[in-house]
Amino acid sequence: MISEEHLYAIALRECSLIGDINFHKLIRTFGTAEEVWKRAKKEYTKTDGIGRKTVSDIGNEDYLKFAEKEIQFCEKNNIRILLRYFNELPHLLNECDDSPAILYQKGNFDDSLQKISIVGTRNMTSYGQQFIWDFLEAASSSKCISVSGLALGVDKEVHEQSIHYKIPTVAVLAHGFHMLYPSKNKKLSEKILEEGGALFTEFNSSRKPDRENFIQRNRIIAGMSPSTIVVETGFGGGSVSTAAFANDYNREVFALPGKITDPYSQGCNQLIFQNKAAAISTVKDLVDSLGFNHSKEKVAELFPYSEISIQLTENQESIYQSIKANPQVSLDDLAQMVSVPSYKILPVILELELLGKVKSFSGRQFSAI
């Protein structure tokens, strides 16, 4: 239900120097947006870090008139107005210090379901597309919600495949609900709502998709989920900012590695190299890491391989069998067992490690896998 408090909250957020953080400071001091509206201009010194200039716009009747029109627009278009200080935001987003003071919602959102944010480049390749298909198919047996940004490329694929696999999906917009950008995705946005998903935005109906809004939007995508997956992105791509927000919020970040020569894998590789994201090796491992209660059926691997026995050379087989019979055997003891100098054994052990047959430990000790 839209109340008078919503009116004052919208008006307050329209003030030129009242961003989300200052909004929260003032609410903590005065209790409600209505009280801030009535008292803050005279009593601003009660709030640390708030000066006369910050509150100079508060009380402007034009903002109240705007708020009235905004509420009428929301009522007409079945838009919910969520206030952070009423604890109405998605609970994980509510924990973020810079979460929006006001969030507008269309559609359905079950906050009890696990969320997973998936982002990436607008220039998606078949490699990224195949990963999205495989991952969402694996996740479809879990009760989860996908979150993305309704852009072209990776975002669009995430929403479409989520719908295909009957996974509720959330799109976070970089503009108000008076329009849909990009217009190519208008039918997709309608489909998201029809299939039980939701659209969110922190921007009111006067806000266009300005460039800076997209970075701001990305913090909501990161904030809504415990984990963010970066599928493909170039150096400095928008998805890198989403990963940065997720890191700041102490959330998990996963990135899909690719060839160093592929421009839309370079951002992912950099995140992994800088320890800002965990590398995705297989879809099964990713699903396990996310803690999804996936089905007992075998989850296809991102990089599938045939289950065939590896044919070892005679030299490899001899050393492997000796290690297998003597777990955590030292290099010197192994050299005595097989009557081969240690400097000749080490290259063979390295080959066995690369084949996944042997694991090394500190102190030059080895065990069979």
Coordinates of C-alpha atoms in Angstrom, one line a residue:
M1 CA 0.0 0.0 0.0
I2 CA 1.3 3.4 -1.0
S3 CA 1.3 5.8 2.0
E4 CA 2.0 9.5 2.6
E5 CA 5.5 8.4 3.8
H6 CA 6.2 7.2 0.2
L7 CA 5.3 10.7 -1.0
Y8 CA 7.8 12.3 1.3
A9 CA 10.5 9.7 0.5
I10 CA 10.2 10.3 -3.2
A11 CA 10.3 14.0 -2.8
L12 CA 13.3 13.8 -0.4
R13 CA 15.2 11.6 -2.8
E14 CA 14.7 14.1 -5.6
C15 CA 16.6 16.8 -3.7
S16 CA 19.8 17.5 -5.6
L17 CA 22.3 16.7 -2.8
I18 CA 20.3 13.9 -1.1
G19 CA 21.8 10.7 -2.5
D20 CA 21.2 7.3 -0.9
I21 CA 23.8 7.6 1.8
N22 CA 22.6 11.1 2.9
F23 CA 19.0 9.9 2.7
H24 CA 19.8 7.1 5.2
K25 CA 21.7 9.4 7.5
L26 CA 18.8 11.8 7.7
I27 CA 16.3 9.0 8.3
R28 CA 18.4 7.6 11.1
T29 CA 18.3 11.0 12.8
F30 CA 14.7 12.0 12.2
G31 CA 13.0 8.6 11.9
T32 CA 10.8 9.2 8.8
A33 CA 11.0 11.0 5.5
E34 CA 8.1 13.2 6.6
E35 CA 10.0 14.3 9.7
V36 CA 13.1 14.9 7.6
W37 CA 11.1 17.0 5.2
K38 CA 9.6 19.1 8.0
R39 CA 12.6 19.5 10.3
A40 CA 16.0 18.8 8.6
K41 CA 16.4 22.2 7.0
K42 CA 16.4 23.9 10.5
E43 CA 17.9 21.0 12.5
Y44 CA 20.5 19.7 10.0
T45 CA 23.3 20.0 12.6
K46 CA 21.8 16.9 14.4
T47 CA 23.1 14.7 11.6
D48 CA 26.9 14.2 11.3
G49 CA 28.3 15.0 7.8
I50 CA 25.2 17.0 6.7
G51 CA 25.7 20.7 6.1
R52 CA 23.4 23.6 5.2
K53 CA 24.0 23.2 1.5
T54 CA 23.0 19.5 1.6
V55 CA 19.6 20.3 3.0
S56 CA 19.0 23.5 0.9
D57 CA 16.5 21.8 -1.4
I58 CA 14.4 20.1 1.3
G59 CA 10.9 21.5 1.5
N60 CA 10.7 22.5 -2.2
E61 CA 7.0 22.1 -3.2
D62 CA 8.0 21.1 -6.7
Y63 CA 9.4 17.9 -5.4
L64 CA 6.2 17.1 -3.6
K65 CA 4.3 17.7 -6.8
F66 CA 6.7 15.4 -8.7
A67 CA 6.2 12.8 -6.0
E68 CA 2.4 12.9 -6.3
K69 CA 2.7 12.3 -10.1
E70 CA 5.2 9.5 -9.5
I71 CA 2.8 7.7 -7.1
Q72 CA 0.0 8.1 -9.6
F73 CA 2.2 6.6 -12.3
C74 CA 3.1 3.7 -10.0
E75 CA -0.5 3.0 -9.1
K76 CA -1.6 3.1 -12.7
N77 CA 1.2 0.7 -13.8
N78 CA 1.1 -1.8 -10.9
I79 CA 4.5 -0.7 -9.6
R80 CA 5.5 -1.3 -6.0
I81 CA 7.5 1.3 -4.2
L82 CA 9.9 -0.3 -1.8
L83 CA 11.6 1.7 1.0
R84 CA 14.9 0.5 2.4
Y85 CA 14.2 1.9 5.9
F86 CA 11.0 -0.1 6.0
N87 CA 13.1 -3.2 5.3
E88 CA 11.2 -3.8 2.0
L89 CA 14.2 -4.3 -0.3
P90 CA 15.5 -7.8 -1.1
H91 CA 17.2 -8.8 2.1
L92 CA 20.8 -9.2 0.8
L93 CA 20.6 -5.8 -1.0
N94 CA 19.3 -4.3 2.2
E95 CA 22.6 -5.2 3.9
C96 CA 24.7 -3.1 1.5
D97 CA 25.7 0.4 2.8
D98 CA 25.0 2.1 -0.5
S99 CA 21.8 0.2 -1.3
P100 CA 19.0 2.4 -2.9
A101 CA 16.8 4.3 -0.6
I102 CA 13.9 3.6 -2.9
L103 CA 13.4 0.6 -5.2
Y104 CA 10.6 0.2 -7.8
Q105 CA 9.3 -3.3 -8.6
K106 CA 7.1 -4.8 -11.2
G107 CA 6.2 -8.4 -11.1
N108 CA 6.8 -11.2 -8.5
F109 CA 9.9 -11.8 -6.4
D110 CA 10.3 -14.6 -3.9
D111 CA 13.1 -13.5 -1.6
S112 CA 13.3 -16.9 0.0
L113 CA 14.8 -18.4 -3.1
Q114 CA 18.5 -18.4 -3.7
K115 CA 19.7 -15.7 -6.1
I116 CA 22.5 -15.9 -8.6
S117 CA 23.6 -12.9 -10.6
I118 CA 25.0 -13.5 -14.1
V119 CA 26.5 -10.8 -16.2
G120 CA 28.7 -10.3 -19.2
T121 CA 29.4 -8.6 -22.5
R122 CA 26.9 -7.5 -25.1
N123 CA 29.2 -9.2 -27.6
M124 CA 28.6 -12.7 -26.4
T125 CA 30.4 -15.6 -28.2
S126 CA 29.2 -19.1 -28.8
Y127 CA 31.5 -20.1 -25.9
G128 CA 29.7 -17.9 -23.4
Q129 CA 26.3 -18.9 -24.8
Q130 CA 27.0 -22.6 -24.4
F131 CA 28.1 -22.0 -20.8
I132 CA 24.9 -20.2 -20.0
W133 CA 22.8 -23.0 -21.5
D134 CA 24.8 -25.7 -19.6
F135 CA 24.8 -23.8 -16.3
L136 CA 21.1 -22.9 -16.3
E137 CA 20.1 -26.4 -17.3
A138 CA 22.1 -27.7 -14.3
A139 CA 20.6 -25.1 -12.0
S140 CA 17.0 -25.8 -13.2
S141 CA 16.6 -28.6 -10.6
S142 CA 17.2 -26.1 -7.8
K143 CA 14.9 -23.5 -6.5
C144 CA 16.7 -20.3 -7.5
I145 CA 16.4 -17.0 -9.2
S146 CA 18.7 -15.6 -11.9
V147 CA 19.5 -11.9 -11.8
S148 CA 20.9 -9.8 -14.7
G149 CA 20.6 -6.5 -16.4
L150 CA 18.4 -7.0 -19.5
A151 CA 21.1 -5.7 -21.8
L152 CA 21.8 -7.4 -25.2
G153 CA 24.3 -10.3 -25.3
V154 CA 24.9 -12.2 -22.1
D155 CA 22.1 -10.6 -20.0
K156 CA 19.5 -11.3 -22.7
E157 CA 20.6 -14.9 -23.0
V158 CA 20.4 -15.4 -19.2
H159 CA 16.8 -14.1 -19.1
E160 CA 15.7 -16.1 -22.1
Q161 CA 17.3 -19.4 -21.0
S162 CA 16.0 -18.9 -17.4
I163 CA 12.5 -18.7 -18.9
H164 CA 13.2 -21.8 -21.0
Y165 CA 14.3 -23.8 -18.0
K166 CA 11.5 -22.5 -15.8
I167 CA 13.8 -20.5 -13.5
P168 CA 12.3 -17.1 -12.3
T169 CA 14.5 -14.3 -13.5
V170 CA 15.0 -10.7 -12.4
A171 CA 16.0 -7.8 -14.6
V172 CA 17.5 -4.7 -13.1
L173 CA 17.0 -1.6 -15.2
A174 CA 19.1 1.5 -15.6
H175 CA 16.1 3.8 -16.1
G176 CA 12.5 4.4 -15.0
F177 CA 9.5 2.3 -15.9
H178 CA 8.2 4.8 -18.4
M179 CA 10.3 3.1 -21.1
L180 CA 12.3 0.0 -21.9
Y181 CA 15.9 0.1 -23.0
P182 CA 17.0 -1.5 -25.2
S183 CA 13.7 -1.4 -27.0
K184 CA 14.6 -4.8 -28.7
N185 CA 14.1 -6.4 -25.3
K186 CA 10.6 -5.0 -24.6
K187 CA 8.9 -8.3 -25.5
L188 CA 11.4 -10.2 -23.3
S189 CA 10.6 -7.9 -20.4
E190 CA 7.0 -8.7 -20.8
K191 CA 7.8 -12.4 -20.9
I192 CA 9.8 -12.2 -17.7
L193 CA 6.7 -10.8 -15.9
E194 CA 4.4 -13.4 -17.5
E195 CA 6.6 -16.2 -16.4
G196 CA 6.7 -15.1 -12.7
G197 CA 9.8 -13.0 -12.7
A198 CA 10.3 -9.3 -11.8
L199 CA 11.8 -6.0 -13.0
F200 CA 13.5 -3.7 -10.6
T201 CA 14.9 -0.2 -10.9
E202 CA 16.0 2.5 -8.4
F203 CA 15.2 5.2 -11.0
N204 CA 11.9 7.1 -11.2
S205 CA 9.9 7.7 -14.3
S206 CA 11.8 10.8 -15.2
R207 CA 15.1 9.0 -15.5
K208 CA 16.4 8.1 -18.9
P209 CA 19.1 5.4 -19.5
D210 CA 22.1 7.8 -19.1
R211 CA 25.5 6.2 -19.2
E212 CA 26.3 6.6 -15.5
N213 CA 23.1 4.8 -14.6
F214 CA 24.4 1.5 -15.8
I215 CA 27.3 1.4 -13.4
Q216 CA 24.9 2.5 -10.6
R217 CA 22.5 -0.3 -11.7
N218 CA 25.4 -2.9 -11.5
R219 CA 25.7 -2.5 -7.7
I220 CA 22.1 -3.7 -7.4
I221 CA 22.7 -6.7 -9.5
A222 CA 25.8 -7.6 -7.3
G223 CA 24.0 -6.7 -4.1
M224 CA 20.9 -8.9 -4.7
S225 CA 22.8 -12.2 -4.8
P226 CA 25.4 -14.0 -2.6
S227 CA 27.3 -14.9 -5.8
T228 CA 28.0 -13.3 -9.1
I229 CA 29.1 -15.1 -12.3
V230 CA 31.0 -13.1 -15.0
V231 CA 30.6 -15.0 -18.2
E232 CA 32.5 -13.0 -20.8
T233 CA 33.9 -9.4 -20.6
G234 CA 36.7 -7.4 -22.1
F235 CA 39.2 -5.2 -20.1
G236 CA 37.2 -2.5 -18.3
G237 CA 33.8 -3.9 -19.4
G238 CA 30.8 -3.0 -17.3
S239 CA 30.7 -6.5 -15.9
V240 CA 34.1 -5.8 -14.2
S241 CA 32.3 -3.1 -12.2
T242 CA 29.6 -5.6 -11.1
A243 CA 32.4 -7.9 -9.9
A244 CA 34.0 -5.0 -8.0
F245 CA 30.8 -4.3 -6.3
A246 CA 30.3 -7.9 -5.4
N247 CA 33.9 -8.0 -3.9
D248 CA 33.1 -4.9 -1.9
Y249 CA 30.0 -6.5 -0.5
N250 CA 32.1 -9.6 0.4
R251 CA 30.2 -11.8 -2.0
E252 CA 31.5 -14.7 -4.1
V253 CA 32.6 -13.9 -7.7
F254 CA 33.1 -16.6 -10.3
A255 CA 34.6 -15.9 -13.8
L256 CA 34.6 -18.1 -16.9
P257 CA 38.2 -18.3 -18.1
G258 CA 39.1 -18.2 -21.8
K259 CA 42.0 -17.9 -24.2
I260 CA 44.2 -14.9 -23.6
T261 CA 43.8 -14.0 -27.2
D262 CA 40.0 -13.8 -27.0
P263 CA 39.1 -10.1 -26.3
Y264 CA 35.9 -11.0 -24.4
S265 CA 37.7 -13.4 -22.1
Q266 CA 40.4 -11.0 -21.1
G267 CA 38.4 -9.2 -18.4
C268 CA 37.5 -12.6 -16.9
N269 CA 41.1 -13.8 -17.0
Q270 CA 42.2 -10.6 -15.4
L271 CA 39.7 -11.0 -12.5
I272 CA 41.0 -14.5 -12.0
F273 CA 44.6 -13.4 -12.1
Q274 CA 44.0 -10.6 -9.6
N275 CA 42.2 -13.0 -7.3
K276 CA 39.0 -11.1 -7.7
A277 CA 37.1 -14.1 -9.0
A278 CA 37.4 -17.9 -8.7
A279 CA 37.9 -19.6 -12.0
I280 CA 35.1 -21.8 -13.3
S281 CA 36.4 -25.2 -14.3
T282 CA 33.3 -27.3 -14.7
V283 CA 29.6 -26.6 -14.4
K284 CA 29.3 -29.4 -11.9
D285 CA 32.0 -27.8 -9.6
L286 CA 30.3 -24.4 -10.0
V287 CA 26.9 -25.8 -9.0
D288 CA 28.5 -27.6 -6.0
S289 CA 30.3 -24.4 -5.0
L290 CA 27.0 -22.4 -5.1
G291 CA 25.4 -25.0 -2.8
F292 CA 22.5 -25.7 -5.2
N293 CA 20.5 -28.8 -4.3
H294 CA 20.8 -30.1 -7.8
S295 CA 19.5 -33.4 -9.0
K296 CA 21.4 -36.6 -8.6
E297 CA 21.6 -37.0 -12.4
K298 CA 25.1 -36.4 -13.8
V299 CA 25.7 -32.7 -14.4
A300 CA 27.4 -32.2 -17.8
E301 CA 30.9 -30.7 -17.5
L302 CA 31.8 -27.4 -19.1
F303 CA 34.8 -29.1 -20.6
P304 CA 33.6 -32.7 -21.1
Y305 CA 36.1 -35.5 -21.6
S306 CA 35.8 -39.2 -22.3
E307 CA 36.0 -41.6 -19.4
I308 CA 38.8 -43.7 -20.9
S309 CA 41.8 -45.1 -19.1
I310 CA 45.1 -43.3 -19.8
Q311 CA 47.7 -45.5 -21.4
L312 CA 51.0 -45.0 -19.5
T313 CA 54.4 -45.7 -20.9
E314 CA 56.4 -48.5 -19.3
N315 CA 58.5 -46.1 -17.4
Q316 CA 55.5 -44.1 -16.2
E317 CA 53.6 -47.3 -15.2
S318 CA 56.6 -48.5 -13.1
I319 CA 56.9 -45.3 -11.2
Y320 CA 53.1 -44.9 -10.8
Q321 CA 52.7 -48.4 -9.4
S322 CA 55.5 -47.8 -6.9
I323 CA 53.9 -44.5 -5.7
K324 CA 50.5 -46.1 -5.5
A325 CA 51.9 -48.9 -3.3
N326 CA 53.7 -46.4 -1.0
P327 CA 51.5 -43.3 -0.3
Q328 CA 53.5 -40.1 0.3
V329 CA 56.7 -41.8 -0.7
S330 CA 59.7 -39.5 -0.7
L331 CA 61.7 -38.9 -3.9
D332 CA 64.9 -40.6 -2.4
D333 CA 63.0 -43.7 -1.3
L334 CA 61.3 -43.9 -4.7
A335 CA 64.6 -43.7 -6.5
Q336 CA 65.9 -46.6 -4.4
M337 CA 62.7 -48.7 -5.1
V338 CA 62.9 -48.3 -8.9
S339 CA 66.7 -48.1 -9.2
V340 CA 66.5 -44.9 -11.2
P341 CA 68.4 -41.7 -10.3
S342 CA 66.1 -39.0 -8.8
Y343 CA 66.9 -36.5 -11.5
K344 CA 65.5 -38.9 -14.1
I345 CA 62.4 -39.7 -12.0
L346 CA 61.3 -36.0 -11.5
P347 CA 60.3 -35.4 -15.2
V348 CA 58.2 -38.7 -15.2
I349 CA 56.5 -37.6 -12.0
L350 CA 55.7 -34.2 -13.6
E351 CA 54.1 -36.1 -16.6
L352 CA 52.0 -38.2 -14.1
E353 CA 50.9 -35.0 -12.3
L354 CA 49.8 -33.5 -15.6
L355 CA 47.9 -36.7 -16.4
G356 CA 46.1 -36.4 -13.1
K357 CA 47.6 -39.6 -11.8
V358 CA 49.9 -38.3 -9.0
K359 CA 49.8 -35.5 -6.5
S360 CA 52.9 -33.9 -4.9
F361 CA 53.4 -32.7 -1.4
S362 CA 55.9 -30.6 0.4
G363 CA 59.2 -32.3 1.1
R364 CA 59.2 -34.0 -2.3
Q365 CA 56.7 -36.6 -1.3
F366 CA 54.1 -38.1 -3.7
S367 CA 50.9 -40.1 -3.7
A368 CA 48.8 -41.7 -6.4
I369 CA 45.3 -40.2 -7.1

